[in-house]
Amino acid sequence: MSNARTARFSRRGILAAGGALGLGAVLAACGDGDAKNGGSDSSAAAEASGPWSFKDDRGTTVKLDKVPANIVAFTGAAAALHDYGVQVKGVFGPTKTKDGKADVQAGDMDISKVTVLGNVWDQFNVEKYAALAPELLVSTTFDDAGTLWYVPEASKDKIAKLAPSVAVSVYDRQLTASLERMWELAESLGGDMKAAKVTDAKKRFEEASERLRKAAKANPDIKVMAGSASPELFYVSGTNLSVDLEYYKALGVNFVEPTEKAKEPTGGWFESLSWENVDKHRADLIIMDDRTSATQPADITEATWKKLPAVKAGQVIGRSAEPILSYDKCVPQIEALAEAIEKAKKVS
């Protein structure tokens, strides 16, 4: 992922603070190592009293006696499930801003109605988690090892003993693949996938994608750079690992590609530039990481940034570097990019 956090931490995370915790009763879970790219054995019509199983993107099949009701999820995943009518009990990951409002990654969730187990990287209150009597943990994964995003390395084993987990991959694939997997998970958990707002969102997604395809085809010379800022560095994202950028590229968007991608432990997602060298790449349009962990364009004071042709032309828009995996939340991102490309002037 291309942001300040991944410059400081590896994708697998830094060891969290340890400590002895009373974890309560352990919930049993069945899993197997089936091949990847499986699906759910349940349907939206499955009753809560019936058996439930789901094969996730790690190739692990979770089997339970009934559809899980006490669900805890990474904030972005919880926001996606919320859009499909599946509510969670607790969340972990960016949920509240400093002023107590909902973080951008919380989507339309009412954050006052969920237990926040951790709001920042490497923070996860295991005792609170145990008190929720969790039946399922849901997160995304950003690597081929299936590492659960925002689950601390130091406490992952304690967390795993309390409930089985499901991972939806957002690694090295297009956005549509991850959207389909979240759809399947939500359906298996009882989401109403035939609700008008759900089917309408999927239709709007398809229409927005076609608009972006046409915009890119009509403006092939417009170079787009995906960036993320921190006080110390500017990060240029490559398109080969991020689900949204891979999808946009497949639709024809002409992206700036980093010439020197970061090596492990940051994972090869981006190129790090000093602010003195922020003009290394020529771009007509810049899409900037909108997460609260990143410095936002309005707060960038470096003169080199302000001199960039795209910045001077006002051709800078936001980008959800961790898209909420519901069609409804992805539509505005695609529409905004399509409109920006349609209106962009060649300035590089």
XYZ file of C-alpha atoms in Angstrom:
348
model
C 0.000 0.000 0.000
C 1.328 3.388 -0.871
C 1.253 5.575 2.181
C 3.332 6.763 5.086
C 2.396 3.768 7.195
C 3.925 1.249 4.842
C 7.136 3.231 4.754
C 7.508 2.762 8.479
C 6.140 -0.759 8.802
C 6.263 -3.899 6.731
C 3.029 -5.280 5.326
C 3.075 -7.887 8.065
C 3.275 -5.204 10.730
C 5.650 -4.495 13.581
C 5.409 -6.495 16.796
C 2.719 -5.059 19.046
C 3.179 -4.566 22.767
C 2.746 -7.865 24.585
C 1.151 -8.604 27.922
C -0.659 -11.361 29.761
C -4.359 -11.357 28.979
C -7.204 -13.413 30.333
C -8.900 -14.553 27.146
C -11.935 -16.462 28.386
C -13.416 -19.440 26.621
C -12.031 -20.341 23.230
C -14.465 -20.759 20.381
C -13.847 -23.807 18.214
C -13.337 -23.501 14.474
C -12.827 -25.978 11.656
C -10.512 -25.167 8.782
C -8.801 -26.885 5.922
C -6.195 -26.061 3.317
C -8.361 -26.349 0.235
C -7.220 -24.715 -2.978
C -7.740 -20.987 -3.361
C -10.536 -19.164 -5.177
C -13.345 -21.092 -3.561
C -16.757 -19.777 -2.625
C -19.458 -20.078 -0.009
C -21.487 -23.200 0.638
C -24.268 -21.058 2.097
C -26.898 -18.831 0.538
C -28.567 -15.639 1.694
C -31.641 -17.711 2.424
C -29.807 -19.888 4.933
C -31.454 -19.701 8.329
C -29.456 -18.686 11.373
C -29.973 -22.124 12.843
C -28.461 -23.901 9.854
C -24.809 -24.766 9.152
C -22.492 -22.200 7.602
C -19.233 -22.506 5.721
C -17.091 -20.213 3.627
C -13.826 -20.742 1.772
C -11.800 -17.551 1.900
C -8.993 -16.205 -0.255
C -6.347 -18.012 1.775
C -7.944 -21.287 0.721
C -9.191 -21.856 4.271
C -12.715 -23.136 4.783
C -14.423 -22.044 7.988
C -17.317 -24.259 9.100
C -19.766 -23.352 11.838
C -22.996 -24.886 13.137
C -24.897 -21.726 12.281
C -24.508 -18.447 10.444
C -22.285 -16.314 12.712
C -24.029 -13.386 14.390
C -21.231 -11.981 16.541
C -18.912 -10.685 13.837
C -15.825 -8.536 14.356
C -14.162 -7.006 11.314
C -11.497 -4.657 10.063
C -13.220 -1.287 9.729
C -13.194 -1.187 5.939
C -14.550 -4.724 5.696
C -17.230 -3.908 8.275
C -18.243 -0.883 6.206
C -18.649 -3.056 3.118
C -20.716 -5.648 4.992
C -22.854 -2.816 6.384
C -23.746 -1.750 2.847
C -25.118 -5.250 2.270
C -27.135 -5.309 5.479
C -24.706 -7.345 7.583
C -23.930 -5.682 10.922
C -20.855 -6.319 13.035
C -20.371 -6.147 16.813
C -16.841 -4.807 16.840
C -14.252 -3.247 14.566
C -10.506 -2.670 14.436
C -8.611 -0.248 12.250
C -9.169 3.446 11.452
C -12.689 4.105 12.773
C -12.709 7.493 14.521
C -10.920 10.704 13.689
C -9.344 12.883 16.369
C -12.568 14.877 16.676
C -14.618 11.710 17.224
C -16.224 11.617 13.793
C -16.339 8.550 11.573
C -13.125 7.882 9.665
C -13.365 7.775 5.883
C -12.789 4.009 6.067
C -15.880 3.539 8.239
C -18.201 4.349 5.352
C -21.842 4.673 6.404
C -21.524 2.703 9.637
C -22.877 4.222 12.827
C -19.633 3.961 14.774
C -21.451 4.652 18.047
C -23.052 1.224 17.739
C -19.880 -0.842 17.412
C -17.121 -1.664 19.886
C -13.829 -0.227 18.671
C -11.027 -2.653 19.565
C -8.270 -0.544 18.051
C -8.194 2.662 16.052
C -4.588 2.737 14.874
C -1.960 0.369 13.502
C -0.858 -2.369 15.941
C -3.727 -1.651 18.359
C -6.193 -4.456 19.150
C -7.758 -4.934 22.593
C -7.886 -8.711 22.943
C -9.799 -8.633 26.226
C -12.566 -6.531 24.690
C -12.571 -8.883 21.732
C -13.062 -11.895 23.981
C -15.888 -10.127 25.829
C -17.814 -9.831 22.552
C -17.926 -13.646 22.308
C -16.868 -13.424 18.655
C -17.983 -16.092 16.227
C -16.106 -14.771 13.189
C -13.343 -12.272 12.410
C -13.245 -10.679 8.948
C -10.373 -8.753 7.424
C -8.611 -8.103 4.153
C -5.161 -9.338 3.215
C -2.478 -7.452 1.292
C -0.002 -10.263 0.644
C 0.153 -13.762 -0.788
C 0.705 -15.194 2.696
C -2.809 -14.235 3.760
C -1.737 -11.943 6.618
C -4.828 -10.436 8.227
C -4.731 -6.657 7.823
C -4.506 -4.717 11.090
C -4.302 -7.867 13.233
C -1.117 -7.297 15.289
C 1.672 -9.801 14.825
C 2.332 -10.005 18.569
C -1.236 -10.950 19.500
C -2.428 -12.749 16.372
C -2.200 -16.205 17.997
C -4.326 -15.137 20.987
C -6.829 -13.563 18.628
C -6.962 -16.668 16.442
C -7.894 -18.865 19.411
C -11.060 -16.890 20.094
C -12.796 -17.236 16.732
C -12.128 -18.402 13.171
C -11.222 -15.790 10.589
C -12.047 -15.039 6.973
C -9.781 -13.054 4.660
C -10.747 -11.244 1.458
C -7.692 -10.617 -0.689
C -6.925 -7.183 -2.111
C -3.493 -8.257 -3.322
C -2.355 -8.441 -6.938
C -5.811 -8.566 -8.520
C -8.367 -6.195 -9.959
C -10.991 -4.428 -7.880
C -13.823 -6.429 -9.414
C -12.403 -9.704 -8.081
C -12.301 -8.404 -4.509
C -15.773 -6.876 -4.842
C -17.151 -10.224 -5.958
C -15.587 -12.019 -3.004
C -16.983 -9.517 -0.480
C -20.375 -9.889 -2.170
C -20.186 -13.680 -1.740
C -19.203 -13.329 1.909
C -22.005 -10.866 2.647
C -24.524 -13.120 0.897
C -23.420 -16.094 2.968
C -23.840 -14.032 6.146
C -27.438 -13.208 5.291
C -27.017 -9.968 3.382
C -29.940 -8.932 1.206
C -28.260 -8.974 -2.178
C -31.543 -8.412 -4.018
C -32.323 -5.163 -2.213
C -32.903 -2.297 -4.644
C -30.048 -0.219 -3.231
C -27.660 -3.148 -3.675
C -28.606 -4.034 -7.234
C -28.736 -0.346 -8.166
C -25.216 0.186 -6.793
C -23.884 -2.686 -8.891
C -25.506 -1.220 -12.005
C -24.065 2.217 -11.234
C -20.644 0.633 -10.787
C -20.841 -0.894 -14.257
C -21.963 2.413 -15.750
C -19.192 4.327 -13.980
C -16.617 1.810 -15.204
C -17.792 2.233 -18.780
C -17.582 5.996 -18.394
C -14.001 5.695 -17.165
C -13.126 3.385 -20.056
C -14.480 5.944 -22.555
C -12.742 8.840 -20.793
C -9.396 7.040 -20.867
C -9.825 6.130 -24.528
C -10.718 9.697 -25.460
C -7.786 11.150 -23.478
C -4.900 8.683 -23.860
C -2.224 11.343 -23.315
C -3.408 12.311 -19.826
C -0.862 10.867 -17.401
C -2.231 10.009 -13.965
C -0.021 9.686 -10.881
C -1.238 7.981 -7.716
C 0.410 9.601 -4.737
C 0.475 9.604 -0.954
C 2.109 12.138 1.313
C 3.786 12.254 4.687
C 5.689 15.122 6.286
C 8.981 13.523 5.253
C 8.278 11.814 1.924
C 6.054 11.592 -1.130
C 5.086 8.134 -2.374
C 4.284 7.240 -5.969
C 2.177 4.090 -6.228
C 2.744 1.428 -8.838
C -0.305 -0.180 -10.424
C 0.682 -3.835 -10.186
C -0.521 -4.599 -6.651
C -3.321 -2.182 -5.749
C -6.789 -3.467 -6.660
C -8.181 -0.090 -7.710
C -5.179 0.938 -9.797
C -4.992 -2.448 -11.506
C -8.647 -2.097 -12.452
C -8.309 1.469 -13.688
C -5.275 0.488 -15.749
C -7.255 -2.375 -17.289
C -9.881 0.205 -18.278
C -7.185 2.141 -20.125
C -6.046 4.809 -17.671
C -2.502 5.959 -18.468
C -0.567 5.811 -15.183
C 2.839 7.032 -14.120
C 4.789 3.962 -13.003
C 7.543 4.221 -10.358
C 11.018 3.603 -11.724
C 12.466 2.493 -8.398
C 9.953 0.587 -6.320
C 10.600 -0.025 -2.652
C 12.103 -3.352 -1.647
C 11.090 -5.522 1.294
C 10.100 -4.998 4.053
C 7.812 -2.323 2.570
C 6.699 -4.754 -0.091
C 7.330 -3.203 -3.505
C 4.178 -1.120 -3.590
C 5.595 2.331 -4.240
C 8.543 4.614 -4.840
C 9.613 6.961 -2.052
C 10.680 10.469 -3.031
C 12.040 13.318 -0.974
C 10.052 16.515 -1.336
C 12.985 18.010 -3.203
C 12.515 15.322 -5.860
C 8.709 15.300 -5.975
C 8.875 16.564 -9.565
C 10.683 13.439 -10.779
C 7.640 12.170 -12.684
C 5.552 14.140 -15.151
C 1.823 13.953 -14.527
C -1.277 15.765 -15.711
C -3.551 14.505 -12.948
C -2.663 13.410 -9.407
C -4.924 11.180 -7.327
C -4.019 11.427 -3.652
C -4.469 8.945 -0.799
C -7.448 10.160 1.271
C -6.782 8.092 4.404
C -6.312 9.922 7.683
C -2.840 8.391 8.001
C -1.722 10.399 4.962
C -1.102 14.124 4.706
C -3.871 15.660 2.637
C -3.158 18.002 -0.321
C -4.538 21.069 1.468
C -1.988 20.525 4.238
C 1.078 20.121 2.014
C 3.237 23.223 2.350
C 6.324 22.207 0.337
C 7.064 24.660 -2.464
C 8.114 21.851 -4.796
C 4.624 20.370 -4.522
C 2.931 23.669 -5.251
C 5.058 24.085 -8.393
C 3.931 20.794 -9.933
C 2.001 21.465 -13.183
C -0.954 19.318 -12.100
C -1.152 21.093 -8.740
C -0.940 24.537 -10.326
C -3.708 23.520 -12.748
C -5.928 22.315 -9.906
C -5.865 18.782 -11.298
C -5.614 16.903 -7.982
C -8.374 14.649 -6.628
C -8.733 12.138 -3.810
C -8.305 8.387 -3.999
C -9.378 5.647 -1.604
C -6.131 3.691 -1.374
C -8.031 1.060 0.617
C -11.378 0.915 -1.202
C -14.415 -0.131 0.818
C -15.384 -3.309 -1.011
C -18.986 -2.527 -1.810
C -20.162 -1.375 -5.222
C -21.846 1.643 -3.656
C -18.620 2.984 -2.172
C -16.531 2.376 -5.283
C -18.854 4.238 -7.650
C -17.912 7.782 -6.486
C -14.207 6.983 -6.837
C -14.586 5.798 -10.422
C -16.903 8.640 -11.383
C -14.525 11.219 -9.917
C -11.568 9.792 -11.834
C -13.556 9.633 -15.070
C -14.663 13.253 -14.694
C -11.150 14.408 -13.836
C -9.712 12.724 -16.942
C -12.509 14.156 -19.099
C -11.735 17.688 -17.897
C -7.953 17.452 -17.500
C -5.660 19.623 -19.585
C -2.314 18.345 -20.798
C 0.133 20.159 -18.525
C 3.110 17.797 -18.268
